[in-house]
């Protein structure tokens, strides 16, 4: 062995030893918390706890070296996920680029747009037929060959890392498919695996649960239990009949799922999306969502990850009431120690409410009354995702505004789901329940905002309005504080895709209408002709660029809301102690609107009688004492 090789070897041995020391240090610091949480959920499970300790060491040993290095490096870049530099996109690999290799080839597209954080929808193995877009998992980490090989993923993540891009993948933590190895063994009669799920020989307990359990998919999967003839037992299936809920009262399930979580993180995942985590614990007499035990399980996962793979952070997919979403950041001494990120589902639903009503009162009321987000945590801000839009609005707030909650929800469904002839929206009604009048909305952002109708009717005025609405909403998610997550296709104003109606496995689930194939033909002909799609793309691209070049857009705390007498306008401000500031204003009305402006000047935004708008890169002179906003105009005033 020559000198150089010897030095290299010694250095690497030292690094390995150093990393191990860090591991034991992390274990020692977090052990009390882990122990307390574990025994809270699994009292008297000494053996399982010892198994957990042994597992943590094994999992650390298997973590790839480059990720162990990253674990140490990221400690020094505290809260990297709150940076203004992050801009995300959510996509289905098959619909976007066919497979993982194809996705890697699309990196220049992301670079051009300014996107550097990807949420890739499930790519793991799933049943051939219906599979809930991959959310029915046959295996939590095995890549489905239709997307490529593990090598392809490795190559993609290596490339992304070299470009400073971040990756988010799903961890379907609440259920597996009925083809998962555990389900197959349960069906074959193996008691051990029947206990991995909630299975019952008769309906006594299921019937007790059903008294208070709501239905997630009442039209296509009514009830919460499915009878499985092979094992002659009922199994809990809160989502679809082929998605079996995991039984977290069994510590073995927690240990197995922790192994899966770390293996997922070892694929080079920066953010793990905890799918449907509000459902992790079930209790008779409750709706079995957001229970304390579910929070303890999330906390346990987080703390174990903190020991084994601390650079991986968690996103809560909790599409629940505003005050319940915030709890997934952790409360009390757990603050910041459940999930670092959560979907800002309330902001999303309220934006759609404001578009339909053209008013911002409910938005203000909800945001003002929401508990504040802990500073070390952040939001995913989004307009659309692959799911439906639920009307997660607070009835009491609706009432306080003088509206009837039921009537208001009906209005929103009518407006978006083609049940009035004057609305520009072309959405579809999802999971409508005629008994309660409850329903949700599907449709692409552009179609919900009128672009599809405008193109069909050749209506230029509507075309312009829908374009401006698309841009305005993106301007809001880019500036609210958090990671903006653009749904693939929205950056070019993609319309609804009705091809799902021809697919026997998709036609019952109209969320597929808002999962269009990426239109590369349109994108590659951009340079040839000016189109509304190109205008949307270039404007969003410019907004992204502005965000990334101004540190004021980083999530440095909750935005300050300013409510004026004008009910169509939304205003919020982000500022720093060093005097930097950005004030975001937008107009939800189809007519120009004004706001009194002296107070804006008094807050330091006026320079030589003018305001400076980052969006247009222009100065706005204030002669009248009022600031005018055009229909659906967005302003980013800078101080
Ligand atoms: C999440 C996903 C949704 C899926 C459900 C069940 O809510 O976003 O698409 O249907 O979980 O896995």
XYZ file of C-alpha atoms and ligand atoms in Angstrom:
651
model
C 0.000 0.000 0.000
C 1.527 3.339 -0.962
C 1.546 6.412 1.301
C -1.336 8.161 -0.463
C -3.621 5.131 -0.283
C -2.718 4.635 3.364
C -3.592 8.268 4.152
C -6.876 7.928 2.325
C -7.725 4.768 4.227
C -6.833 6.305 7.581
C -8.837 9.425 6.783
C -11.890 7.407 5.787
C -11.586 5.261 8.924
C -11.447 8.432 10.957
C -14.529 9.828 9.202
C -16.414 6.583 9.793
C -15.450 6.628 13.459
C -16.424 10.275 13.657
C -19.819 9.548 12.154
C -20.420 6.714 14.581
C -19.583 9.028 17.468
C -22.161 11.480 16.138
C -24.701 8.680 15.875
C -24.212 7.636 19.501
C -24.316 11.242 20.563
C -27.658 11.708 18.763
C -28.938 8.485 20.283
C -27.912 9.529 23.787
C -29.502 12.976 23.444
C -32.803 11.697 22.106
C -33.120 8.442 23.999
C -35.230 9.740 26.890
C -37.732 11.285 24.507
C -37.860 8.171 22.339
C -38.342 5.956 25.365
C -41.070 8.113 26.844
C -42.994 8.228 23.557
C -42.526 4.528 22.861
C -43.855 3.393 26.236
C -46.702 5.851 26.028
C -47.909 4.015 22.919
C -46.679 0.547 23.794
C -46.717 0.210 27.589
C -45.062 -2.952 28.853
C -43.384 -3.666 25.513
C -39.850 -4.023 26.889
C -38.854 -6.576 24.280
C -40.037 -4.402 21.421
C -38.172 -1.438 22.886
C -34.936 -3.417 22.997
C -35.631 -4.443 19.409
C -36.011 -0.770 18.532
C -32.639 0.103 20.053
C -30.936 -2.710 18.160
C -32.739 -1.666 14.986
C -31.526 1.930 15.216
C -27.909 0.740 15.239
C -28.520 -1.636 12.329
C -30.261 1.038 10.306
C -27.441 3.486 10.870
C -24.889 0.875 9.775
C -26.763 0.496 6.480
C -27.023 4.224 5.727
C -24.824 5.065 2.731
C -21.673 7.022 3.511
C -22.495 10.026 1.319
C -25.796 10.457 3.153
C -24.091 10.159 6.531
C -21.861 13.006 5.377
C -24.892 14.980 4.291
C -26.424 14.372 7.722
C -23.489 16.178 9.303
C -23.301 18.939 6.703
C -26.969 19.868 6.946
C -26.648 20.388 10.689
C -24.687 23.490 9.736
C -27.281 24.762 7.263
C -30.008 25.113 9.814
C -33.545 25.224 8.418
C -32.445 25.010 4.774
C -36.051 24.257 3.866
C -37.143 27.807 4.722
C -34.930 29.354 2.055
C -36.276 31.649 -0.674
C -34.154 29.611 -3.073
C -36.495 26.621 -2.900
C -39.216 26.335 -5.519
C -40.963 23.027 -6.020
C -42.892 21.053 -8.580
C -45.096 18.009 -8.072
C -45.326 15.465 -10.875
C -46.249 11.952 -11.924
C -43.190 10.458 -13.607
C -45.161 8.524 -16.251
C -47.279 11.538 -17.167
C -44.379 13.968 -17.113
C -41.512 12.136 -18.706
C -42.458 8.456 -19.120
C -39.829 7.141 -16.701
C -37.001 8.111 -14.361
C -34.425 8.289 -17.146
C -36.754 10.623 -19.024
C -37.144 12.728 -15.906
C -33.401 13.143 -15.614
C -33.381 14.437 -19.180
C -35.917 17.076 -18.168
C -33.609 18.684 -15.604
C -32.855 21.561 -18.018
C -36.594 22.335 -18.082
C -36.645 22.675 -14.298
C -33.513 24.790 -14.436
C -35.037 27.089 -17.004
C -38.162 27.577 -14.922
C -36.200 27.846 -11.663
C -37.589 24.738 -10.007
C -35.165 22.897 -7.709
C -37.367 20.772 -5.469
C -39.301 17.840 -6.907
C -42.173 15.938 -5.398
C -42.232 12.751 -7.414
C -45.509 10.905 -6.938
C -45.330 7.244 -5.836
C -42.945 5.169 -7.954
C -43.009 1.999 -5.901
C -44.686 -1.268 -6.893
C -48.477 -1.347 -6.840
C -51.351 -3.537 -8.077
C -51.827 -3.658 -11.834
C -55.425 -2.405 -11.883
C -56.797 0.225 -9.534
C -54.057 1.474 -7.252
C -54.990 5.023 -6.233
C -52.227 6.520 -8.347
C -49.651 4.370 -6.564
C -50.919 5.122 -3.043
C -51.798 1.439 -2.758
C -48.258 0.181 -2.205
C -47.113 -3.385 -2.737
C -43.752 -2.484 -1.283
C -42.622 0.777 0.307
C -39.224 1.019 -1.353
C -39.106 -1.261 -4.426
C -39.187 0.802 -7.627
C -41.905 -0.252 -10.042
C -40.110 -1.389 -13.239
C -42.448 0.754 -15.313
C -40.547 3.776 -13.965
C -37.104 2.251 -14.285
C -34.556 0.552 -12.086
C -33.058 1.430 -8.686
C -29.964 2.457 -10.675
C -32.039 4.972 -12.630
C -33.235 6.505 -9.385
C -29.701 6.559 -8.038
C -28.506 8.284 -11.160
C -31.333 10.830 -10.946
C -30.698 11.640 -7.284
C -26.941 11.931 -7.879
C -27.590 14.336 -10.756
C -30.084 16.305 -8.690
C -27.657 16.542 -5.795
C -24.948 17.817 -8.099
C -27.356 20.543 -9.229
C -28.458 21.414 -5.693
C -31.914 20.071 -6.333
C -34.000 18.429 -3.622
C -36.199 15.362 -3.775
C -39.438 14.537 -1.985
C -40.987 11.063 -2.088
C -44.068 9.655 -0.435
C -44.098 7.405 2.570
C -47.503 5.774 2.545
C -47.522 5.326 6.279
C -51.179 4.543 6.959
C -51.898 1.570 4.711
C -50.623 -0.957 2.202
C -52.263 -2.463 -0.871
C -54.014 -5.802 -0.548
C -51.152 -7.270 -2.605
C -48.432 -6.250 -0.168
C -46.482 -9.234 1.178
C -48.019 -8.723 4.646
C -51.545 -8.664 3.240
C -50.872 -11.751 1.159
C -49.639 -13.611 4.246
C -52.614 -12.362 6.258
C -54.969 -13.640 3.564
C -53.169 -16.998 3.679
C -54.133 -17.205 7.349
C -50.865 -16.178 9.060
C -52.021 -14.706 12.341
C -48.855 -12.662 12.786
C -49.682 -10.690 9.645
C -53.404 -10.496 10.340
C -52.282 -8.523 13.388
C -50.420 -6.090 11.154
C -53.844 -4.833 10.092
C -57.149 -4.318 11.879
C -58.896 -7.592 11.073
C -61.995 -9.013 12.731
C -63.872 -12.297 12.504
C -67.255 -10.552 12.723
C -68.827 -7.111 12.480
C -69.103 -6.350 16.215
C -66.123 -4.003 16.477
C -66.385 -2.689 12.893
C -70.005 -1.717 13.593
C -68.944 0.157 16.724
C -66.306 2.040 14.742
C -68.698 2.810 11.903
C -70.956 4.776 14.268
C -68.480 7.667 14.288
C -66.129 7.067 11.347
C -66.651 9.340 8.359
C -66.185 8.030 4.811
C -63.278 9.257 2.701
C -64.590 7.971 -0.625
C -68.335 7.574 0.025
C -69.229 7.058 -3.627
C -66.634 4.501 -4.663
C -65.682 2.927 -1.326
C -68.538 3.401 1.153
C -67.932 2.197 4.705
C -64.593 1.565 6.351
C -64.322 -2.231 6.306
C -63.986 -4.838 3.592
C -64.760 -8.523 3.888
C -61.900 -10.719 2.678
C -63.245 -14.176 1.810
C -59.761 -15.777 1.672
C -59.245 -15.165 5.382
C -62.909 -15.033 6.302
C -62.334 -11.772 8.146
C -63.181 -8.094 7.886
C -60.293 -5.691 7.440
C -60.290 -1.953 8.034
C -60.047 -0.046 4.737
C -60.593 3.647 5.431
C -59.618 4.744 1.912
C -60.280 2.285 -0.933
C -61.292 -1.336 -0.406
C -57.857 -2.437 -1.640
C -55.946 -0.207 0.846
C -55.617 -1.966 4.193
C -55.023 0.230 7.235
C -51.920 -0.680 9.223
C -52.387 -1.534 12.871
C -50.025 0.735 14.813
C -51.180 -0.665 18.146
C -48.831 -3.507 17.219
C -45.210 -2.399 17.928
C -43.953 -4.789 15.232
C -45.728 -2.630 12.652
C -43.950 0.455 13.933
C -40.559 -1.283 13.738
C -41.174 -2.577 10.211
C -42.399 0.797 9.026
C -39.418 2.563 10.616
C -37.161 0.258 8.599
C -39.104 1.190 5.464
C -38.864 4.871 6.303
C -35.091 4.757 6.693
C -34.715 2.692 3.524
C -36.743 5.309 1.691
C -34.560 8.041 3.082
C -31.496 6.035 2.005
C -32.649 6.318 -1.601
C -31.466 9.925 -1.369
C -34.737 11.517 -0.336
C -34.487 14.942 1.290
C -38.114 15.318 2.319
C -40.420 12.433 3.114
C -44.100 13.142 2.542
C -46.041 11.439 5.319
C -49.170 10.442 3.469
C -52.503 10.515 5.318
C -50.757 10.692 8.700
C -53.836 12.060 10.476
C -55.332 8.563 10.246
C -52.587 6.643 12.047
C -54.535 5.815 15.194
C -58.125 4.627 15.496
C -60.439 4.754 18.486
C -64.083 3.722 18.807
C -66.358 6.696 19.318
C -64.096 9.143 17.480
C -63.572 10.070 13.833
C -60.158 8.412 14.214
C -58.242 11.347 12.846
C -55.689 13.619 14.562
C -55.717 11.562 17.761
C -52.948 12.190 20.320
C -51.526 8.723 19.680
C -51.164 9.521 15.968
C -49.056 12.532 16.959
C -46.948 10.386 19.283
C -46.267 7.917 16.470
C -45.222 10.717 14.120
C -43.001 12.120 16.870
C -41.447 8.676 17.392
C -40.713 8.317 13.686
C -39.201 11.817 13.687
C -36.987 11.197 16.706
C -35.742 7.854 15.362
C -34.950 9.514 12.059
C -33.175 12.242 13.990
C -30.836 9.567 15.308
C -30.311 7.554 12.118
C -30.834 9.954 9.209
C -31.156 13.475 10.613
C -30.888 15.313 7.316
C -34.170 13.860 6.112
C -37.129 15.972 7.072
C -40.857 15.291 7.101
C -43.868 16.830 5.430
C -47.280 16.356 7.017
C -50.016 15.568 4.541
C -52.770 16.489 6.948
C -55.638 18.003 5.015
C -57.575 18.877 8.137
C -58.877 21.978 9.931
C -56.319 24.841 10.277
C -55.848 24.394 14.028
C -55.343 20.650 13.558
C -52.802 21.065 10.746
C -50.579 23.178 12.971
C -50.407 20.427 15.578
C -48.337 18.323 13.153
C -45.452 20.734 13.688
C -45.447 19.411 17.251
C -46.692 21.078 20.402
C -45.142 21.997 23.748
C -41.702 20.419 24.136
C -42.326 18.572 20.877
C -42.556 21.834 18.901
C -40.606 21.413 15.685
C -40.197 17.718 16.378
C -43.025 16.119 14.460
C -42.967 17.386 10.885
C -40.861 20.317 9.743
C -43.220 21.044 6.861
C -46.985 20.852 6.394
C -49.315 21.508 3.497
C -50.966 24.895 3.868
C -54.300 23.335 2.928
C -56.311 26.104 4.584
C -54.630 28.838 2.541
C -55.216 26.781 -0.612
C -58.939 26.270 0.052
C -59.372 29.914 1.036
C -57.778 31.109 -2.193
C -60.364 29.112 -4.151
C -63.053 30.556 -1.930
C -61.817 34.075 -2.662
C -61.737 33.443 -6.406
C -65.375 32.320 -6.376
C -66.669 35.029 -4.005
C -64.223 37.691 -5.289
C -63.869 38.630 -1.624
C -61.185 38.127 0.977
C -63.113 38.362 4.272
C -63.129 34.618 4.997
C -59.460 34.374 4.134
C -58.593 37.134 6.603
C -60.879 35.770 9.303
C -59.388 32.286 9.099
C -55.772 33.392 8.914
C -56.163 35.911 11.715
C -57.726 33.291 13.961
C -55.273 30.510 13.103
C -52.582 29.704 15.664
C -49.163 30.875 14.546
C -46.759 28.512 12.898
C -43.555 27.760 14.852
C -40.633 29.603 13.310
C -38.457 26.575 12.672
C -41.220 24.951 10.592
C -42.563 25.906 7.230
C -45.406 25.493 4.757
C -45.818 23.901 1.394
C -47.903 26.569 -0.308
C -49.868 25.309 -3.260
C -52.843 26.027 -5.450
C -53.489 22.593 -6.901
C -52.171 19.116 -6.300
C -53.150 15.669 -7.585
C -56.093 15.500 -5.172
C -59.481 17.150 -5.010
C -60.116 20.501 -3.334
C -61.941 19.911 -0.071
C -63.963 22.766 1.354
C -62.102 22.745 4.660
C -63.639 26.022 5.736
C -64.679 26.825 9.270
C -68.494 26.933 9.552
C -68.353 29.324 12.469
C -66.289 31.803 10.458
C -68.685 31.523 7.532
C -71.570 32.216 9.884
C -69.824 35.192 11.457
C -69.652 36.750 8.010
C -73.408 36.475 7.770
C -73.436 33.546 5.349
C -75.148 30.217 5.766
C -72.429 27.494 5.860
C -74.429 24.927 3.924
C -75.594 27.476 1.394
C -72.059 28.782 1.027
C -70.625 25.334 0.341
C -73.371 24.722 -2.186
C -72.485 28.004 -3.868
C -68.822 26.952 -4.129
C -69.715 23.540 -5.572
C -72.116 25.208 -8.030
C -69.519 27.774 -9.024
C -66.702 25.308 -9.656
C -68.560 22.218 -10.846
C -70.517 23.580 -13.797
C -73.803 23.860 -11.935
C -74.384 27.501 -12.949
C -74.218 28.871 -16.451
C -72.439 32.088 -15.523
C -69.336 30.684 -13.843
C -66.164 30.444 -15.949
C -64.979 27.357 -14.015
C -64.983 23.896 -15.526
C -64.458 21.634 -12.560
C -66.053 18.312 -11.689
C -67.918 17.286 -8.600
C -65.994 14.729 -6.532
C -67.536 12.310 -4.010
C -70.797 14.228 -3.769
C -73.030 12.925 -1.013
C -76.659 13.948 -1.702
C -77.634 13.086 1.876
C -75.338 15.708 3.386
C -74.757 17.961 0.388
C -71.004 17.535 0.973
C -68.774 17.314 -2.020
C -65.322 18.213 -3.219
C -63.954 19.756 -6.404
C -61.615 18.442 -9.071
C -60.162 20.126 -12.129
C -56.872 21.677 -13.212
C -56.057 25.164 -11.955
C -56.407 26.616 -15.445
C -59.785 24.965 -16.075
C -61.088 26.019 -12.664
C -59.920 29.552 -13.361
C -61.737 29.842 -16.682
C -59.054 29.160 -19.281
C -60.768 26.108 -20.758
C -64.041 27.989 -21.211
C -62.236 31.042 -22.594
C -60.488 28.929 -25.245
C -63.693 27.065 -26.115
C -65.770 30.238 -26.377
C -62.925 32.191 -28.020
C -63.528 34.820 -25.369
C -60.474 37.116 -25.204
C -61.611 38.985 -22.108
C -62.062 35.743 -20.185
C -58.746 34.468 -21.534
C -56.945 37.481 -20.136
C -58.749 37.228 -16.804
C -57.982 33.546 -16.371
C -54.332 34.091 -17.295
C -54.091 36.870 -14.718
C -55.797 34.731 -12.068
C -53.351 31.875 -12.699
C -50.407 34.225 -12.368
C -51.850 35.987 -9.318
C -52.398 32.756 -7.394
C -48.868 31.624 -8.211
C -47.601 35.002 -7.028
C -49.298 34.318 -3.699
C -47.855 30.850 -3.144
C -44.431 32.188 -4.106
C -44.584 34.956 -1.510
C -46.613 33.684 1.443
C -43.607 32.126 3.212
C -42.714 28.480 2.712
C -41.967 26.231 -0.217
C -44.147 26.993 -3.233
C -45.153 23.731 -4.895
C -46.308 24.123 -8.469
C -48.371 21.284 -9.839
C -46.795 20.121 -13.113
C -48.723 21.604 -16.010
C -49.976 24.632 -14.082
C -46.879 26.563 -15.151
C -48.202 26.366 -18.729
C -51.901 26.620 -17.888
C -52.687 22.956 -18.623
C -56.392 22.250 -19.023
C -58.449 19.352 -17.717
C -57.581 15.965 -19.161
C -60.684 13.883 -19.832
C -58.854 10.796 -21.101
C -59.321 9.099 -17.716
C -62.909 8.392 -18.762
C -61.610 5.819 -21.231
C -59.573 3.947 -18.626
C -61.563 1.342 -16.700
C -59.273 1.703 -13.670
C -59.499 5.472 -13.531
C -62.940 6.430 -14.724
C -64.560 6.190 -11.274
C -62.041 8.602 -9.782
C -62.349 12.010 -11.422
C -59.249 13.357 -9.640
C -57.573 12.058 -12.807
C -59.079 15.028 -14.662
C -56.482 17.209 -12.939
C -53.559 14.891 -13.684
C -52.763 15.818 -17.276
C -49.875 14.482 -19.330
C -47.164 17.147 -19.670
C -47.652 18.777 -23.063
C -44.106 18.758 -24.454
C -45.378 19.456 -27.941
C -46.759 22.753 -26.714
C -43.611 23.535 -24.738
C -41.212 22.796 -27.591
C -43.138 25.071 -29.943
C -43.154 27.945 -27.440
C -40.553 29.910 -29.345
C -42.616 29.728 -32.547
C -45.778 31.492 -31.509
C -46.997 33.746 -28.748
C -49.703 31.993 -26.782
C -51.467 32.351 -23.466
C -49.585 29.252 -22.288
C -46.263 30.866 -23.082
C -47.333 34.069 -21.327
C -48.207 32.086 -18.218
C -44.901 30.202 -18.351
C -42.744 33.289 -18.803
C -44.532 35.271 -16.109
C -44.350 32.483 -13.537
C -40.703 31.960 -14.451
C -40.026 35.651 -13.860
C -41.792 35.565 -10.483
C -39.724 32.542 -9.478
C -36.567 34.357 -10.457
C -37.559 37.410 -8.408
C -38.323 35.230 -5.392
C -34.999 33.453 -5.591
C -33.052 36.698 -5.899
C -34.588 38.381 -2.837
C -33.885 36.899 0.581
C -36.973 38.638 1.953
C -39.002 35.799 0.419
C -37.420 33.278 2.798
C -39.761 32.049 5.483
C -38.578 34.261 8.301
C -41.815 34.065 10.268
C -45.550 34.422 9.820
C -46.653 37.130 7.385
C -48.405 40.167 8.829
C -51.919 40.590 7.466
C -53.251 44.054 6.664
C -56.999 44.258 6.234
C -58.452 47.356 4.598
C -61.998 48.520 3.925
C -61.794 47.059 0.422
C -63.286 43.568 0.590
C -61.725 42.397 -2.696
C -58.125 42.978 -1.764
C -55.680 40.781 0.109
C -52.571 42.329 1.643
C -49.797 40.739 3.649
C -46.321 41.783 4.500
C -43.084 40.046 5.336
C -40.318 42.047 6.956
C -37.029 41.527 8.736
C -35.468 43.209 11.743
C -32.889 44.760 9.438
C -35.588 46.859 7.755
C -36.124 44.823 4.611
C -39.731 44.291 3.628
C -42.095 43.054 0.984
C -45.773 43.893 0.824
C -47.969 41.657 -1.301
C -51.256 43.044 -2.597
C -53.738 41.460 -4.960
C -57.215 42.093 -6.279
C -59.700 39.214 -6.466
C -62.254 41.284 -8.351
C -62.848 41.620 -12.082
C -62.990 45.411 -11.707
C -60.184 47.751 -10.723
C -60.078 48.366 -6.982
C -58.350 50.944 -4.823
C -56.841 50.981 -1.368
C -55.935 54.017 0.653
C -52.155 54.277 0.507
C -50.851 56.674 3.141
C -50.375 53.850 5.674
C -48.261 51.904 3.156
C -45.966 54.883 2.858
C -45.871 55.227 6.629
C -44.591 51.658 6.846
C -41.554 52.708 4.850
C -42.501 51.653 1.322
C -42.537 55.153 -0.140
C -39.435 56.569 -1.714
C -39.646 59.897 -3.564
C -43.435 59.679 -3.519
C -43.295 56.322 -5.296
C -43.684 52.653 -4.463
C -41.457 50.070 -6.099
C -43.124 46.943 -7.503
C -40.892 43.921 -8.055
C -43.417 42.190 -10.345
C -43.322 44.866 -13.048
C -39.991 46.340 -11.965
C -41.700 49.738 -12.015
C -42.243 52.659 -9.664
C -45.828 53.589 -8.853
C -46.359 57.263 -8.169
C -49.036 58.015 -5.621
C -50.675 61.312 -6.404
C -54.219 60.644 -5.290
C -53.586 59.023 -1.918
C -54.967 55.797 -3.333
C -53.291 52.788 -4.865
C -55.187 51.217 -7.737
C -55.073 47.518 -8.568
C -56.280 46.211 -11.894
C -58.479 43.073 -12.004
C -56.457 40.128 -10.633
C -53.335 42.218 -10.383
C -50.533 41.162 -8.066
C -48.074 43.624 -6.558
C -44.878 42.827 -4.704
C -43.895 46.145 -3.157
C -40.365 46.243 -1.882
C -38.832 48.431 0.782
C -53.391 10.958 0.330
C -53.106 11.123 -1.151
C -54.312 10.675 -1.933
C -54.608 9.240 -1.592
C -54.746 9.050 -0.079
C -54.744 7.615 0.285
O -54.395 11.789 0.758
O -52.790 12.458 -1.424
O -54.103 10.826 -3.306
O -55.791 8.854 -2.222
O -53.676 9.630 0.616
O -53.444 7.083 0.174
